[in-house]
Coordinates of C-alpha atoms in Angstrom, one line a residue:
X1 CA 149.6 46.3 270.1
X2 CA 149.2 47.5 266.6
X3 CA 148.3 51.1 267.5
X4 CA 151.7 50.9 269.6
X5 CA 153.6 50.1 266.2
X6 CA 151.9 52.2 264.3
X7 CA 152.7 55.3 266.7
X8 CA 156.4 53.9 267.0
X9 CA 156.2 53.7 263.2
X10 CA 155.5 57.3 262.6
X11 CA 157.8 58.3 265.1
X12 CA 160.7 56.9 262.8
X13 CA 159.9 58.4 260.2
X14 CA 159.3 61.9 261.9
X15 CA 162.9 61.6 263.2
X16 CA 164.4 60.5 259.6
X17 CA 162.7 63.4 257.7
X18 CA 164.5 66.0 260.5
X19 CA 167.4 64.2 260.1
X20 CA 167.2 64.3 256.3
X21 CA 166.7 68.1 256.9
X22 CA 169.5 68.6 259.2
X23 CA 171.9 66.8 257.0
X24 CA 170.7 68.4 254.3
X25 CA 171.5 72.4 255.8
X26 CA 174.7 70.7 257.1
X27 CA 175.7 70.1 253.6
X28 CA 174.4 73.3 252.4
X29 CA 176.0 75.6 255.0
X30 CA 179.0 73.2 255.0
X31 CA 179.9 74.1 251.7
X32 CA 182.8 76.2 249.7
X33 CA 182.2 79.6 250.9
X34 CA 182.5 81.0 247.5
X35 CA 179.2 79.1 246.0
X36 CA 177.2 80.6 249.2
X37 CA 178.2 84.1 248.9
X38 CA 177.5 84.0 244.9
X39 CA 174.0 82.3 245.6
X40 CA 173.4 85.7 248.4
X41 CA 174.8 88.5 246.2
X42 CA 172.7 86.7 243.4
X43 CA 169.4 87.1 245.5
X44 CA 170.2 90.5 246.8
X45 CA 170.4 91.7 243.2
X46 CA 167.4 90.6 242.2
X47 CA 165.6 91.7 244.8
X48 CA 167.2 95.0 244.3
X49 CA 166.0 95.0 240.2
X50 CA 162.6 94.2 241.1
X51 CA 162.3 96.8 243.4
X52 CA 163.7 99.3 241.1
X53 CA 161.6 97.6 238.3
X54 CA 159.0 98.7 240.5
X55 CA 160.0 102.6 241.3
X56 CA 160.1 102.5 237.0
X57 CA 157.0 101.0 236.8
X58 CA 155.7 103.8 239.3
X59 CA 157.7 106.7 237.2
X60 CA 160.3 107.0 239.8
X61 CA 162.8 106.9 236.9
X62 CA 165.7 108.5 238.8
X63 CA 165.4 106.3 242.4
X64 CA 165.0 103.1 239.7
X65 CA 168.5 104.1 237.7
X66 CA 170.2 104.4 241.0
X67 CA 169.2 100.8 241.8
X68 CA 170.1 99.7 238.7
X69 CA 173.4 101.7 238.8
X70 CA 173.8 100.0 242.4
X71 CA 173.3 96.9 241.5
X72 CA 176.0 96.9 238.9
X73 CA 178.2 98.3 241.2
X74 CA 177.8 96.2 244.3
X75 CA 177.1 92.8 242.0
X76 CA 179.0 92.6 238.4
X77 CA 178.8 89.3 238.1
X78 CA 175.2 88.4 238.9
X79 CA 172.3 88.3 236.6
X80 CA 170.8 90.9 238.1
X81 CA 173.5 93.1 236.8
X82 CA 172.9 91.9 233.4
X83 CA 169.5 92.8 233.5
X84 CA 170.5 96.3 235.0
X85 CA 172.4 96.5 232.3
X86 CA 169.7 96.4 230.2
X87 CA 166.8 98.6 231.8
X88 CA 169.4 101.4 231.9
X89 CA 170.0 100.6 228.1
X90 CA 166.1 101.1 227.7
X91 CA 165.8 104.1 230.2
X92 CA 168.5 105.8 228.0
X93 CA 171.5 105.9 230.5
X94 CA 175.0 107.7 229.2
X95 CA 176.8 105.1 227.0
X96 CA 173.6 102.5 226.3
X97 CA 173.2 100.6 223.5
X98 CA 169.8 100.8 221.5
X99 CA 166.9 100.6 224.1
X100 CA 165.4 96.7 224.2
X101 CA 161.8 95.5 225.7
X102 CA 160.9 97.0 228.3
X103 CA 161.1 94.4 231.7
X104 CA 157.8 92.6 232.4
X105 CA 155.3 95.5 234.4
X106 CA 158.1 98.4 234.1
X107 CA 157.6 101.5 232.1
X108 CA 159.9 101.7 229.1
X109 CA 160.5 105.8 229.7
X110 CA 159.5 108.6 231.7
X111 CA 155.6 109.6 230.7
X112 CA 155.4 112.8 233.2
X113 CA 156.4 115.1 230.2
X114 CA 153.5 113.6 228.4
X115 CA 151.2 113.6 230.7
X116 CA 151.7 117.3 232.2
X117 CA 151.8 118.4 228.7
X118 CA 148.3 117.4 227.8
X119 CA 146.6 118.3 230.8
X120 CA 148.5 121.8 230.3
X121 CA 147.1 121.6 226.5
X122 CA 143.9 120.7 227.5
X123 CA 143.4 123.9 230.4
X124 CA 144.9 125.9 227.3
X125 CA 142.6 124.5 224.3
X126 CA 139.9 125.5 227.2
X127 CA 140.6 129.0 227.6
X128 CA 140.8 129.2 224.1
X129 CA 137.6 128.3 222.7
X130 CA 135.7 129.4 225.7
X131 CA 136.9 132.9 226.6
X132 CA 139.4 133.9 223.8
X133 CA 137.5 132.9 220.6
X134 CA 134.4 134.4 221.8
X135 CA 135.6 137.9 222.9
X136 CA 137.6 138.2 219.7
X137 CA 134.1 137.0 217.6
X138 CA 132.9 139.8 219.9
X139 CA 129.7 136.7 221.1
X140 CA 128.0 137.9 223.4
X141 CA 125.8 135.3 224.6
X142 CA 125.9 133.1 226.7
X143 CA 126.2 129.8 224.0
X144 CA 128.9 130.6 222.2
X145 CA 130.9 130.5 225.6
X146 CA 129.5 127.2 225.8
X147 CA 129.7 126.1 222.6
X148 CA 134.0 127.3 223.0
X149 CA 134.3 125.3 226.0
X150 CA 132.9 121.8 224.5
X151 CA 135.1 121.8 221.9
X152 CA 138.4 123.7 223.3
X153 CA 139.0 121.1 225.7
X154 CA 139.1 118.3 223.5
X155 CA 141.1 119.8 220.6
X156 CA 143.2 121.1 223.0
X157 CA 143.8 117.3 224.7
X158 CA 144.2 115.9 221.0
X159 CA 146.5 118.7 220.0
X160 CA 148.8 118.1 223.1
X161 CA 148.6 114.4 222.2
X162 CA 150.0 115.3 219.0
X163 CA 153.0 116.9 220.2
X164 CA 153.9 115.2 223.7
X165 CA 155.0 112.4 223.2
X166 CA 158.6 112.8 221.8
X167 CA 158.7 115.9 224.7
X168 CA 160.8 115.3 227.9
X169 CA 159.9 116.4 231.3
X170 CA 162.2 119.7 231.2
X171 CA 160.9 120.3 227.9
X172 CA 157.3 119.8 228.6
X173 CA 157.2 122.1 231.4
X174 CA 159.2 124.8 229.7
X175 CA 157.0 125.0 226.9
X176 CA 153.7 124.6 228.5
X177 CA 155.0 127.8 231.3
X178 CA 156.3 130.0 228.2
X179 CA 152.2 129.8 227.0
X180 CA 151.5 130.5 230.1
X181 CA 153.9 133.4 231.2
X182 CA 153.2 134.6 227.1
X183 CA 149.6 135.1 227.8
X184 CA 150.4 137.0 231.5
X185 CA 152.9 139.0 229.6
X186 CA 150.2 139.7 226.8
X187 CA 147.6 140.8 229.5
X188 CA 150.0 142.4 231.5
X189 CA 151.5 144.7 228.3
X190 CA 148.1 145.7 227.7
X191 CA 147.5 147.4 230.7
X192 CA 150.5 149.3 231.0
X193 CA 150.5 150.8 227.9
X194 CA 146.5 150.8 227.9
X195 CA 145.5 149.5 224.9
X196 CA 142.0 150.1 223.7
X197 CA 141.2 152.8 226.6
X198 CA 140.0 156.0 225.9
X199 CA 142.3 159.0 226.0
X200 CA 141.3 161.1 228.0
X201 CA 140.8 158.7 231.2
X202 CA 144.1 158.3 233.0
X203 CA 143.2 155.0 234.9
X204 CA 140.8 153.5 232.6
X205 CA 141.7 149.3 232.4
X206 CA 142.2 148.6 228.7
X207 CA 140.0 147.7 225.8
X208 CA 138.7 143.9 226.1
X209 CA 139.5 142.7 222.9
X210 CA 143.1 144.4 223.0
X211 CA 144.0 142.9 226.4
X212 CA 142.6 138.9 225.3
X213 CA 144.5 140.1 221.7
X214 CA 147.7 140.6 223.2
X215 CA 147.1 137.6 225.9
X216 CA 146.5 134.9 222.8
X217 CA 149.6 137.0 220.8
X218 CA 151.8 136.5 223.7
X219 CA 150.7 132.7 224.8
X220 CA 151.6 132.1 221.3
X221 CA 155.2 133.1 220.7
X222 CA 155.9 131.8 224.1
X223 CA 154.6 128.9 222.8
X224 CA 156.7 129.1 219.6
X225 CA 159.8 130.5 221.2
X226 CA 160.3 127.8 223.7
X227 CA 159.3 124.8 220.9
X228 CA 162.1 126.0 219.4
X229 CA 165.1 127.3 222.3
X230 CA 164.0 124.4 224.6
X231 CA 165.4 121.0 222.4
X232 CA 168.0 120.1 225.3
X233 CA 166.4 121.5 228.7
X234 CA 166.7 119.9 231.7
X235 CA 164.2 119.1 234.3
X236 CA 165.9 122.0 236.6
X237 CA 166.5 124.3 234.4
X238 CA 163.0 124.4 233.7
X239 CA 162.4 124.2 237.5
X240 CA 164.7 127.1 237.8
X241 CA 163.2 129.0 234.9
X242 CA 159.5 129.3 236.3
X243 CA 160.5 129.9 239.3
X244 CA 162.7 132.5 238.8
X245 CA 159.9 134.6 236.9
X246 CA 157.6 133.9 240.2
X247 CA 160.6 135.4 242.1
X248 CA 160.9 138.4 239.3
X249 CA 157.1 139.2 239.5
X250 CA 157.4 139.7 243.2
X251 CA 160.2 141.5 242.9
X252 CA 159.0 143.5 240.4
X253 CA 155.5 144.0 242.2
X254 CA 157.0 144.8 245.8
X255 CA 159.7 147.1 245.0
X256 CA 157.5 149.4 242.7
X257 CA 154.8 149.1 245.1
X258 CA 157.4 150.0 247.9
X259 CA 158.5 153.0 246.1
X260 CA 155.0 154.3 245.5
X261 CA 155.2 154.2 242.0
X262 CA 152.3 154.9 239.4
X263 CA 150.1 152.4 237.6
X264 CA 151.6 152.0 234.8
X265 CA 154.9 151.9 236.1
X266 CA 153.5 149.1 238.6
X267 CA 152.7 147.1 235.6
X268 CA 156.1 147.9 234.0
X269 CA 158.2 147.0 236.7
X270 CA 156.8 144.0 237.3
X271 CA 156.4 143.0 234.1
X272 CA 160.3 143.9 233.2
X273 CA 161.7 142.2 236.6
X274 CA 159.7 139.0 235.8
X275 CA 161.3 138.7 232.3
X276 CA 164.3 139.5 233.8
X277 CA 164.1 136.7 236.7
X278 CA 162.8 134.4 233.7
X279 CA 166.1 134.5 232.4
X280 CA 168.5 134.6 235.1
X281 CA 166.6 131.2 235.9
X282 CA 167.1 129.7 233.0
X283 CA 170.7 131.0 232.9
X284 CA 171.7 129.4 236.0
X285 CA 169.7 126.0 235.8
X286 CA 171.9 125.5 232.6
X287 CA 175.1 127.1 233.9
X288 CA 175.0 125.6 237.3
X289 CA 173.4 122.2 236.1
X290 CA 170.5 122.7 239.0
X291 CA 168.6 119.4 239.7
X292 CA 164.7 120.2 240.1
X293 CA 164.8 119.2 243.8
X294 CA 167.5 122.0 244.5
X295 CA 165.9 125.2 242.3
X296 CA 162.8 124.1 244.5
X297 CA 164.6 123.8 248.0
X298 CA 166.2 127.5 247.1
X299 CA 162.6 128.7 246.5
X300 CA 161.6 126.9 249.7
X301 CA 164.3 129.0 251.8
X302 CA 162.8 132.3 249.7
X303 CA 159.5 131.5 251.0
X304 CA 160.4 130.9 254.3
X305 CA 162.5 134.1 254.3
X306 CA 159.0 136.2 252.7
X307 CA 156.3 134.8 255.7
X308 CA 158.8 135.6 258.1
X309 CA 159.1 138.8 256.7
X310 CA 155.5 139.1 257.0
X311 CA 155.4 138.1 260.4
X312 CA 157.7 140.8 261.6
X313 CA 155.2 143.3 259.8
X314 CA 152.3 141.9 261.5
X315 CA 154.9 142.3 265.3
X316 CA 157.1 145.7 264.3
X317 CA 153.6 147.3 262.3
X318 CA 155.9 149.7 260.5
X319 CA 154.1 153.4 259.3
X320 CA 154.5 152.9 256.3
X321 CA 153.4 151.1 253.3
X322 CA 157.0 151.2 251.7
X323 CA 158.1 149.9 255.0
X324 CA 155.7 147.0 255.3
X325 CA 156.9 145.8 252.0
X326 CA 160.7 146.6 252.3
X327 CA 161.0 144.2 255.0
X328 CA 159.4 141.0 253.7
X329 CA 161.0 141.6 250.2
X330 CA 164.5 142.1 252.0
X331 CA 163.5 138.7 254.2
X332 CA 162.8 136.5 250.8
X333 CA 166.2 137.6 249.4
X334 CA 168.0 136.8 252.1
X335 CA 165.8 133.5 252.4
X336 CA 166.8 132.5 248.5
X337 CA 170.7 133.3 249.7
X338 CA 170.6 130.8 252.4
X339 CA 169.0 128.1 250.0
X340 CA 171.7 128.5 247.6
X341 CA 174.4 128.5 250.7
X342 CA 172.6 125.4 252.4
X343 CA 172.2 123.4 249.0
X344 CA 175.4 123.1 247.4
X345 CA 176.1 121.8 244.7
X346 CA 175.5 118.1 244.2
X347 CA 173.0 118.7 246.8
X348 CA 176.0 117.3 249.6
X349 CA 175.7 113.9 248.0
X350 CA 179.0 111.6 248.0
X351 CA 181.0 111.9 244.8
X352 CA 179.6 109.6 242.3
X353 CA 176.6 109.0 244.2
X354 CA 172.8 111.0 243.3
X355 CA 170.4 112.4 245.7
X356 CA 168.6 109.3 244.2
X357 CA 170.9 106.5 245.4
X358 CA 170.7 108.3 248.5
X359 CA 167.2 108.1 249.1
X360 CA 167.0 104.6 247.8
X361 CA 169.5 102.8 250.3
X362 CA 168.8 104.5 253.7
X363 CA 172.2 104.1 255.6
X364 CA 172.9 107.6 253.1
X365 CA 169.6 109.0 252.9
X366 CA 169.7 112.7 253.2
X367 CA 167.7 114.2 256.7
X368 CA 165.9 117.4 257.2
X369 CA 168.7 118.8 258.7
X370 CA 172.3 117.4 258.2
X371 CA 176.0 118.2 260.0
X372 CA 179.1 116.7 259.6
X373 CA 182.3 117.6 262.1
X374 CA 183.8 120.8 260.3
X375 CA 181.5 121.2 257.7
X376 CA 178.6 123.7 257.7
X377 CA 175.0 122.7 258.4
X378 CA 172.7 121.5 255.1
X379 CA 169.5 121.2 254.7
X380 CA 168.1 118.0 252.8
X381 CA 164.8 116.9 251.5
X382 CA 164.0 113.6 253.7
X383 CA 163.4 110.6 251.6
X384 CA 161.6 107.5 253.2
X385 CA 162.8 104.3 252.6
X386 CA 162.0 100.9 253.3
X387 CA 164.1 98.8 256.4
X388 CA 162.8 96.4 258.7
X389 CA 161.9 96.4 262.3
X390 CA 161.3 93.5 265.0
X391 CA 157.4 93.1 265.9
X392 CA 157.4 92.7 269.5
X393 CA 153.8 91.6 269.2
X394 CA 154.9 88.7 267.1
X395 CA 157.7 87.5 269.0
X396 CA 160.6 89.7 267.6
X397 CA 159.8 88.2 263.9
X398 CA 160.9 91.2 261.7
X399 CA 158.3 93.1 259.3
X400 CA 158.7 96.0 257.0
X401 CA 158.5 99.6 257.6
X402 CA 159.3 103.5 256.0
X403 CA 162.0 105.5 257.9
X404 CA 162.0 109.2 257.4
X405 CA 165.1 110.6 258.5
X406 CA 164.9 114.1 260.2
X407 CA 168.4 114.7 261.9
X408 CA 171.9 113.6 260.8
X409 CA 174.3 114.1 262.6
X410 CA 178.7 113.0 261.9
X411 CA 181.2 113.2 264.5

């Protein structure tokens, strides 16, 4: 009799407690509408801060302003906007006030600039003390070459820790490529005009301590030249500037080499066409205002254009030298046309919206190929983002997964 009670008991109280519950979502759900729908906008925003506190965090800089931007946008009035507010103050967005604290586990500003600086600082310091030093010294043993390389690389790292930190990205990589490209030029120079070679010997290479002379000349005033031209660069115009000199050496390389030109004019030509590309890079990453991602997706359709150039060689197996290089050097031109055709300006994003925004909210993520009715085809760099799915193997609960988008298509 008392174990009967007891159950009955129990059963009460299981049937108050849902009751309570019931009652209580009825009240909830029951409510003004206007309370509910701040309470939802008020989660969605900050779930949409922490995950662009997270893309920050991770050095994603430009998907995490887009979330914060979005998040303004969609939710004014929540405090997830204020906070947005805020992180784009810090990340040094267009109209900010003074930069606060950084939010707890994000990144206060973009570190790439440092960090590619001092690993390029650190190679640099490396050739320095453990080819160029000892040439010059004219060392010839063996421990002087290892005694350069022990100490290059760290004075190199400490020197680049010196000077990175107040560089931006665009600024970073322009002056870490202008040593580089200097010392090319340097080496480059010295065997056209032969420096150090005997007089008499027509296709003698040039003296060694001339050529590693005018290398360490040359990676020098690059290095001084850019420090000084390069206080504003972008990301893409520094994008655009290194790769237009790649595109300027080949260029350069092919067509003299296509028109069977002599040694020295080899060196010349290539030499003049990659300064020449240098600059019309730089040139038209200011001018045009190119983002990093489209200077690389014009080099992309270059490329492209070059290897299929190659492969008609390898099917047509022209006569000719000048032939075999004619075609692939026509292909890559045409290839770097269609880039520039195929990624407009803005890269086809919405006015007012970035290729960042894009990527982070999928139903406007860019695809590998996109087409709109009446509008030509564009090609897109597909960004994955994060959207849910049902789990069939957990009765339709939903879980999350990364969609890449490969085709668009608008009717």
């Amino acid at each position: 009799m008392n174990s009967r009670l007891a159950a009955l008991h129990g059963e009460v109280r299981v049937r108050l407690r849902d009751l309570a519950i019931i009652a209580l979502l009825a009240a909830v759900l029951g409510g003004p509408r206007p309370a509910t729908a701040q309470l939802t906008a008020a989660d969605s925003a900050a779930v949409l801060v922490a995950t662009a506190a997270d893309f920050e965090e991770r050095g994603e800089l430009e998907v995490a302003r887009a979330l914060y931007e979005e998040v303004i946008r969609r939710y004014p009035d929540t405090p997830g906007a204020e906070m947005s507010r805020t992180r784009l103050e810090a990340l040094g967005a267009p109209g900010g006030a003074a930069p606060t604290g950084p939010a707890p586990g994000a990144a206060p500003q973009d570190q790439r600039g440092d960090t590619e600086f001092r690993v390029w600082s650190t190679l640099y310091g490396l050739w320095l003390g453990g080819v160029a030093v000892p040439l010059l010294a004219d060392a010839s043993s063996s421990e002087s070459h290892g005694v350069g390389l022990l100490l290059g690389g760290p004075v190199g790292y400490l020197a680049g820790r010196v000077f990175s930190r107040s560089l931006s990205v665009g600024r970073s990589r322009t002056i870490s490529w202008a040593g580089t490209w200097g010392t090319w030029q340097g080496v480059g120079w010295a065997h056209a005009l032969n420096l150090g070679a005997d007089p008499g010997c027509e296709y003698c290479d040039p003296g060694e301590q001339e050529a590693v002379t005018a290398a360490l000349a040359g990676g020098l005033a690059g290095i001084v030249t850019a420090a000084l031209l390069s206080r504003d660069t972008s990301e893409g115009t520094a994008s655009a500037t290194y790769l237009g000199s790649l595109w300027g050496t080949w260029f350069g390389l092919g067509g003299a080499t296509a028109l069977d030109l002599d040694d020295d004019a080899i060196w010349a030509s290539t030499l003049l066409v990659g300064n020449a590309g240098l600059v019309a890079g730089a040139l038209a990453g200011s001018r045009f205002d190119l983002s990093s991602r489209r200077a690389h997706l014009i080099s992309l359709g270059g490329l492209i254009g070059g290897f299929g150039g190659v492969g008609l060689v390898l099917i047509t197996k022209p006569n000719s030298t000048s032939g075999e290089l004619a075609i692939p050097l026509a292909t890559s031109l045409a290839g770097l046309g269609l880039g520039i055709l195929l990624t407009p300006e803005g890269d086809g994003a919405p006015e007012g919206e970035s290729g960042a925004a894009r990527a982070a909210f999928g139903s406007s993520s860019p695809a590998l190929l996109n087409w709109s009715g009446g509008a030509r085809p564009e090609v897109g760099l597909p960004m994955p983002f994060p959207t849910t799915v049902p789990d069939p193997e957990r009765n339709g609960r939903r879980h999350t997964a990364w969609h890449v988008p490969l085709l668009r298509l608008r009717f």
